[in-house]
Tab-separated table of C-alpha atoms in Angstrom:
chain	number	residue	atom	x	y	z
C	1	MET	CA	23.827	15.775	18.974
C	2	ASP	CA	24.685	12.323	18.716
C	3	GLU	CA	23.057	11.738	14.699
C	4	SER	CA	24.959	8.074	14.180
C	5	GLU	CA	21.488	7.190	16.297
C	6	ASP	CA	19.220	7.929	13.443
C	7	THR	CA	20.783	6.387	10.712
C	8	PRO	CA	18.549	6.600	7.269
C	9	LYS	CA	16.775	4.026	6.973
C	10	ASP	CA	13.938	2.597	4.019
C	11	PHE	CA	10.990	1.190	5.106
C	12	ILE	CA	9.223	-0.888	2.364
C	13	LYS	CA	5.796	-3.227	2.943
C	14	LEU	CA	3.632	-4.400	0.543
C	15	LYS	CA	0.487	-6.044	2.660
C	16	SER	CA	-3.100	-6.960	2.374
C	17	GLU	CA	-4.719	-5.200	5.671
C	18	LYS	CA	-5.542	-1.435	5.324
C	19	LEU	CA	-2.686	0.806	5.620
C	20	SER	CA	-2.499	3.455	8.127
C	21	VAL	CA	-1.318	7.143	7.270
C	22	ASP	CA	-0.467	7.381	11.270
C	23	GLU	CA	1.746	4.198	10.931
C	24	VAL	CA	3.313	4.867	7.496
C	25	SER	CA	4.310	8.545	8.913
C	26	GLU	CA	5.362	7.860	12.368
C	27	LEU	CA	8.215	5.503	10.837
C	28	VAL	CA	10.211	8.533	8.876
C	29	VAL	CA	9.929	11.070	12.007
C	30	SER	CA	12.969	12.378	12.901
C	31	PRO	CA	14.239	14.814	15.630
C	32	TYR	CA	17.065	16.292	13.040
C	33	CYS	CA	13.889	16.640	10.121
C	34	GLY	CA	11.301	19.800	9.810
C	35	ALA	CA	9.692	18.310	6.667
C	36	VAL	CA	7.659	15.413	6.503
C	37	SER	CA	6.302	14.667	3.026
C	38	LEU	CA	3.436	12.059	2.463
C	39	PHE	CA	1.731	10.861	-0.715
C	40	ILE	CA	-1.037	8.816	-0.393
C	41	GLY	CA	-2.948	6.892	-3.474
C	42	THR	CA	-6.417	6.553	-2.591
C	43	THR	CA	-9.138	4.214	-4.652
C	44	ARG	CA	-11.555	6.267	-6.816
C	45	ASN	CA	-14.884	5.816	-7.390
C	46	ASN	CA	-15.342	5.748	-11.317
C	47	PHE	CA	-13.477	5.479	-14.692
C	48	GLU	CA	-14.379	6.901	-18.281
C	49	GLY	CA	-17.950	6.685	-16.747
C	50	LYS	CA	-18.350	3.573	-15.200
C	51	LYS	CA	-18.339	3.193	-11.275
C	52	VAL	CA	-15.783	1.270	-9.698
C	53	ILE	CA	-16.687	-1.236	-7.036
C	54	HIS	CA	-13.509	-2.241	-5.907
C	55	LEU	CA	-9.615	-2.409	-7.303
C	56	GLU	CA	-7.868	-6.086	-6.629
C	57	TYR	CA	-3.784	-5.558	-6.566
C	58	GLU	CA	-1.348	-8.136	-7.331
C	59	ALA	CA	2.150	-8.643	-6.912
C	60	TYR	CA	5.475	-10.296	-7.835
C	61	THR	CA	6.429	-9.250	-4.175
C	62	SER	CA	9.960	-10.635	-4.442
C	63	MET	CA	11.242	-8.471	-7.277
C	64	ALA	CA	8.938	-5.025	-6.797
C	65	GLU	CA	10.319	-5.268	-3.057
C	66	THR	CA	14.001	-5.185	-5.294
C	67	GLU	CA	12.672	-2.721	-7.124
C	68	ILE	CA	11.087	-0.381	-4.508
C	69	LYS	CA	14.599	-0.836	-3.017
C	70	LYS	CA	16.209	0.601	-5.994
C	71	ILE	CA	14.096	3.605	-5.946
C	72	CYS	CA	15.000	4.142	-2.610
C	73	ARG	CA	18.808	3.875	-3.086
C	74	ASP	CA	18.178	6.319	-6.063
C	75	VAL	CA	16.279	9.110	-4.450
C	76	ARG	CA	19.158	8.651	-1.709
C	77	GLN	CA	22.111	9.430	-4.479
C	78	LYS	CA	19.546	12.242	-6.422
C	79	TRP	CA	18.248	14.034	-2.071
C	80	PRO	CA	21.381	13.565	0.248
C	81	SER	CA	20.187	14.757	2.935
C	82	VAL	CA	16.987	12.633	2.709
C	83	LYS	CA	16.559	10.975	6.283
C	84	HIS	CA	14.040	8.030	6.100
C	85	ILE	CA	11.736	6.633	3.418
C	86	ALA	CA	8.889	4.302	3.743
C	87	ILE	CA	6.546	2.971	0.989
C	88	TYR	CA	3.732	0.487	1.739
C	89	HIS	CA	1.361	-0.781	-0.675
C	90	ARG	CA	-1.518	-2.858	-0.556
C	91	LEU	CA	-2.254	-6.127	-2.027
C	92	GLY	CA	-5.887	-7.613	-2.592
C	93	VAL	CA	-8.928	-6.177	-2.417
C	94	VAL	CA	-9.052	-2.330	-1.912
C	95	PRO	CA	-12.456	-0.548	-1.241
C	96	ILE	CA	-13.479	3.059	-2.816
C	97	THR	CA	-10.976	5.820	-0.817
C	98	GLU	CA	-8.991	3.510	0.792
C	99	ALA	CA	-5.479	4.281	0.586
C	100	SER	CA	-3.567	1.593	-1.821
C	101	VAL	CA	0.011	3.132	-1.435
C	102	ILE	CA	1.758	6.024	1.037
C	103	ILE	CA	4.870	7.190	0.990
C	104	ALA	CA	6.415	9.055	3.389
C	105	VAL	CA	10.022	10.774	3.110
C	106	SER	CA	11.904	13.044	6.079
C	107	SER	CA	14.366	15.479	5.392
C	108	PRO	CA	15.850	18.448	7.287
C	109	HIS	CA	13.809	20.518	4.761
C	110	ARG	CA	10.694	20.860	2.693
C	111	GLY	CA	12.339	21.009	-0.859
C	112	GLU	CA	14.157	17.437	-0.833
C	113	SER	CA	11.054	15.160	0.603
C	114	LEU	CA	8.687	17.257	-1.352
C	115	GLU	CA	10.808	16.207	-4.817
C	116	ALA	CA	11.219	13.121	-3.700
C	117	VAL	CA	8.238	12.021	-2.700
C	118	MET	CA	6.715	12.914	-6.024
C	119	TYR	CA	10.107	10.906	-7.469
C	120	CYS	CA	9.211	7.411	-5.624
C	121	ILE	CA	5.655	7.586	-6.585
C	122	ASN	CA	6.412	8.067	-10.264
C	123	THR	CA	8.357	5.745	-10.738
C	124	LEU	CA	7.193	3.699	-8.866
C	125	LYS	CA	4.172	3.507	-11.226
C	126	ALA	CA	6.914	3.205	-14.376
C	127	SER	CA	8.773	0.319	-12.969
C	128	VAL	CA	7.263	-1.709	-9.916
C	129	PRO	CA	6.131	-5.497	-10.658
C	130	ILE	CA	2.588	-4.723	-9.712
C	131	TRP	CA	-0.910	-4.844	-11.219
C	132	LYS	CA	-4.681	-3.794	-10.085
C	133	LYS	CA	-7.590	-4.566	-12.102
C	134	GLU	CA	-10.368	-2.140	-11.890
C	135	ILE	CA	-14.086	-4.155	-10.744
C	136	TYR	CA	-17.356	-2.094	-12.010
C	137	ASP	CA	-20.875	-3.494	-12.169
C	138	ASP	CA	-20.720	-6.163	-14.696
C	139	GLU	CA	-17.381	-6.715	-15.971
C	140	TYR	CA	-13.149	-5.654	-14.752
C	141	SER	CA	-10.233	-4.485	-16.509
C	142	TRP	CA	-6.369	-4.455	-15.793
C	143	LYS	CA	-5.516	-1.618	-16.116
C	144	GLU	CA	-2.316	-0.185	-17.428
C	145	ASN	CA	0.111	2.681	-16.098
C	146	LYS	CA	0.962	5.206	-19.116
C	147	GLU	CA	4.349	5.422	-17.342
C	148	CYS	CA	5.121	1.167	-18.123
C	149	PHE	CA	8.266	1.975	-19.654
C	150	TRP	CA	7.470	-0.793	-22.225
C	151	ALA	CA	3.703	-0.656	-22.893
C	152	ASN	CA	2.501	1.640	-25.705
C	153	SER	CA	-1.277	1.329	-25.801
C	154	GLU	CA	-3.347	2.974	-27.827
C	155	LYS	CA	-6.403	4.273	-25.218
Y	1	GLN	CA	14.458	-26.280	-16.759
Y	2	VAL	CA	13.056	-22.756	-15.442
Y	3	SER	CA	10.699	-21.548	-13.208
Y	4	VAL	CA	7.669	-19.897	-15.338
Y	5	LEU	CA	5.473	-17.372	-13.513
Y	6	TYR	CA	2.592	-15.689	-14.623
Y	7	PHE	CA	0.948	-12.559	-13.475
Y	8	ALA	CA	-2.150	-10.656	-14.213
Y	9	ARG	CA	-3.768	-10.877	-17.671
Y	10	SER	CA	-0.790	-13.305	-18.589
Y	11	ALA	CA	-2.105	-15.719	-15.242
Y	12	GLU	CA	-6.006	-15.556	-16.605
Y	13	LEU	CA	-4.918	-16.464	-20.332
Y	14	ALA	CA	-2.972	-18.932	-18.781
Y	15	GLY	CA	-4.706	-20.559	-16.706
Y	16	LEU	CA	-2.028	-20.716	-14.259
Y	17	ARG	CA	0.223	-19.019	-12.218
Y	18	SER	CA	3.748	-21.182	-11.988
Y	19	GLU	CA	4.891	-23.731	-13.987
Y	20	THR	CA	8.473	-25.987	-14.156
Y	21	LEU	CA	9.539	-25.542	-18.213
Y	22	SER	CA	11.961	-27.044	-20.232
Y	23	VAL	CA	14.116	-24.646	-22.189
Y	24	PRO	CA	17.546	-24.517	-24.165
Y	25	ARG	CA	20.585	-23.157	-21.448
Y	26	GLN	CA	20.499	-20.202	-24.318
Y	27	ILE	CA	17.976	-19.015	-26.199
Y	28	THR	CA	17.001	-15.329	-27.255
Y	29	SER	CA	13.471	-13.850	-25.288
Y	30	LEU	CA	11.624	-14.173	-28.377
Y	31	GLN	CA	11.899	-17.981	-28.566
Y	32	LEU	CA	11.172	-17.971	-25.057
Y	33	TRP	CA	8.804	-16.140	-25.278
Y	34	GLU	CA	7.734	-18.421	-28.508
Y	35	GLU	CA	7.722	-22.100	-26.382
Y	36	ILE	CA	5.843	-20.446	-24.036
Y	37	VAL	CA	2.967	-19.900	-26.052
Y	38	LYS	CA	3.358	-23.215	-27.920
Y	39	ALA	CA	2.448	-24.663	-24.265
Y	40	HIS	CA	-0.976	-21.756	-23.631
Y	41	PRO	CA	-1.514	-20.427	-26.985
Y	42	ARG	CA	-4.150	-18.176	-25.798
Y	43	LEU	CA	-0.592	-15.764	-24.427
Y	44	ALA	CA	-0.454	-15.088	-28.432
Y	45	VAL	CA	-2.552	-11.974	-27.856
Y	46	ILE	CA	-0.767	-9.857	-25.710
Y	47	ARG	CA	2.628	-10.769	-26.982
Y	48	ASP	CA	3.125	-6.807	-27.850
Y	49	GLN	CA	2.318	-6.146	-24.281
Y	50	VAL	CA	4.626	-7.875	-21.997
Y	51	VAL	CA	8.172	-8.489	-21.329
Y	52	PHE	CA	9.751	-10.888	-19.328
Y	53	ALA	CA	11.682	-10.162	-15.880
Y	54	VAL	CA	14.503	-13.059	-15.321
Y	55	ARG	CA	16.551	-13.224	-12.075
Y	56	GLN	CA	14.407	-10.289	-11.435
Y	57	GLU	CA	15.804	-8.242	-14.152
Y	58	TYR	CA	13.609	-6.923	-17.191
Y	59	VAL	CA	13.770	-7.936	-20.413
Y	60	LEU	CA	12.142	-6.643	-23.408
Y	61	LEU	CA	10.891	-9.562	-26.607
Y	62	GLY	CA	13.105	-9.782	-28.866
Y	63	ASP	CA	16.872	-10.927	-29.859
Y	64	GLN	CA	18.500	-10.789	-26.621
Y	65	LEU	CA	20.312	-13.970	-25.850
Y	66	LEU	CA	19.665	-15.225	-22.424
Y	67	VAL	CA	21.636	-17.873	-20.351
Y	68	LEU	CA	19.395	-19.980	-17.773
Y	69	GLN	CA	20.334	-21.523	-14.992
Y	70	PRO	CA	18.610	-24.920	-13.178
Y	71	GLY	CA	15.466	-23.068	-11.144
Y	72	ASP	CA	16.090	-19.922	-12.457
Y	73	GLU	CA	12.969	-17.239	-12.554
Y	74	VAL	CA	11.301	-16.400	-15.533
Y	75	ALA	CA	8.009	-13.954	-14.950
Y	76	ILE	CA	5.722	-12.981	-17.908
Y	77	ILE	CA	4.901	-9.460	-16.596
Y	78	PRO	CA	1.760	-7.891	-18.453
Y	79	PRO	CA	1.764	-3.363	-18.247
Y	80	ILE	CA	2.139	-3.210	-14.956
Y	81	SER	CA	-0.430	-0.625	-13.033
Y	82	GLY	CA	1.087	0.233	-9.370
Y	83	GLY	CA	-0.179	2.483	-7.387
């Protein structure tokens, strides 16, 4: 089979519409791959006993896309057999249980895509300029990822 | 003259999302922060939590000397929470 017709691709998108797991996983499917691994980050309805009404995301869009491209490049260096990578992040209001982020990776065998997906979400949380605001009944709070490499919050 | 972009909490404290600022071509990241706080004193409370992104590369607040070109983008980056 001519594998050059299935050149590895990175699919990166930041959008305010609802994310579709079907759409994102279909992007990475390949006849040369026996594995598609998936991570979906969804909105929880509570934080420290407070009821979360919804989340709101904003991004430094151009830099976020650049940082996500760096993550894809790193993935391909660490796991060269990875075929396609899709990282979709939602911006704006995300209601409870809906997805804020979907990451899908395909590889010939399951080990690489499983590890690559974990690397993608962990690194995204540490380095991509996207911010989340949790909206409660009577107040809101800008969240801070513990992975953020420069923040040392004493929470 | 550089473009300063504000995000998340820093946009709330500064009351705006972007502006142009006149700064010296060579300036340390800490001095740049001080210029910005002069214009928006409410930002002082997040000094220990933010970094800059200069031409889309992260820069800590400190002695690092920045060499800025007209039109460069400088962003205030509060602690991130993507994913």
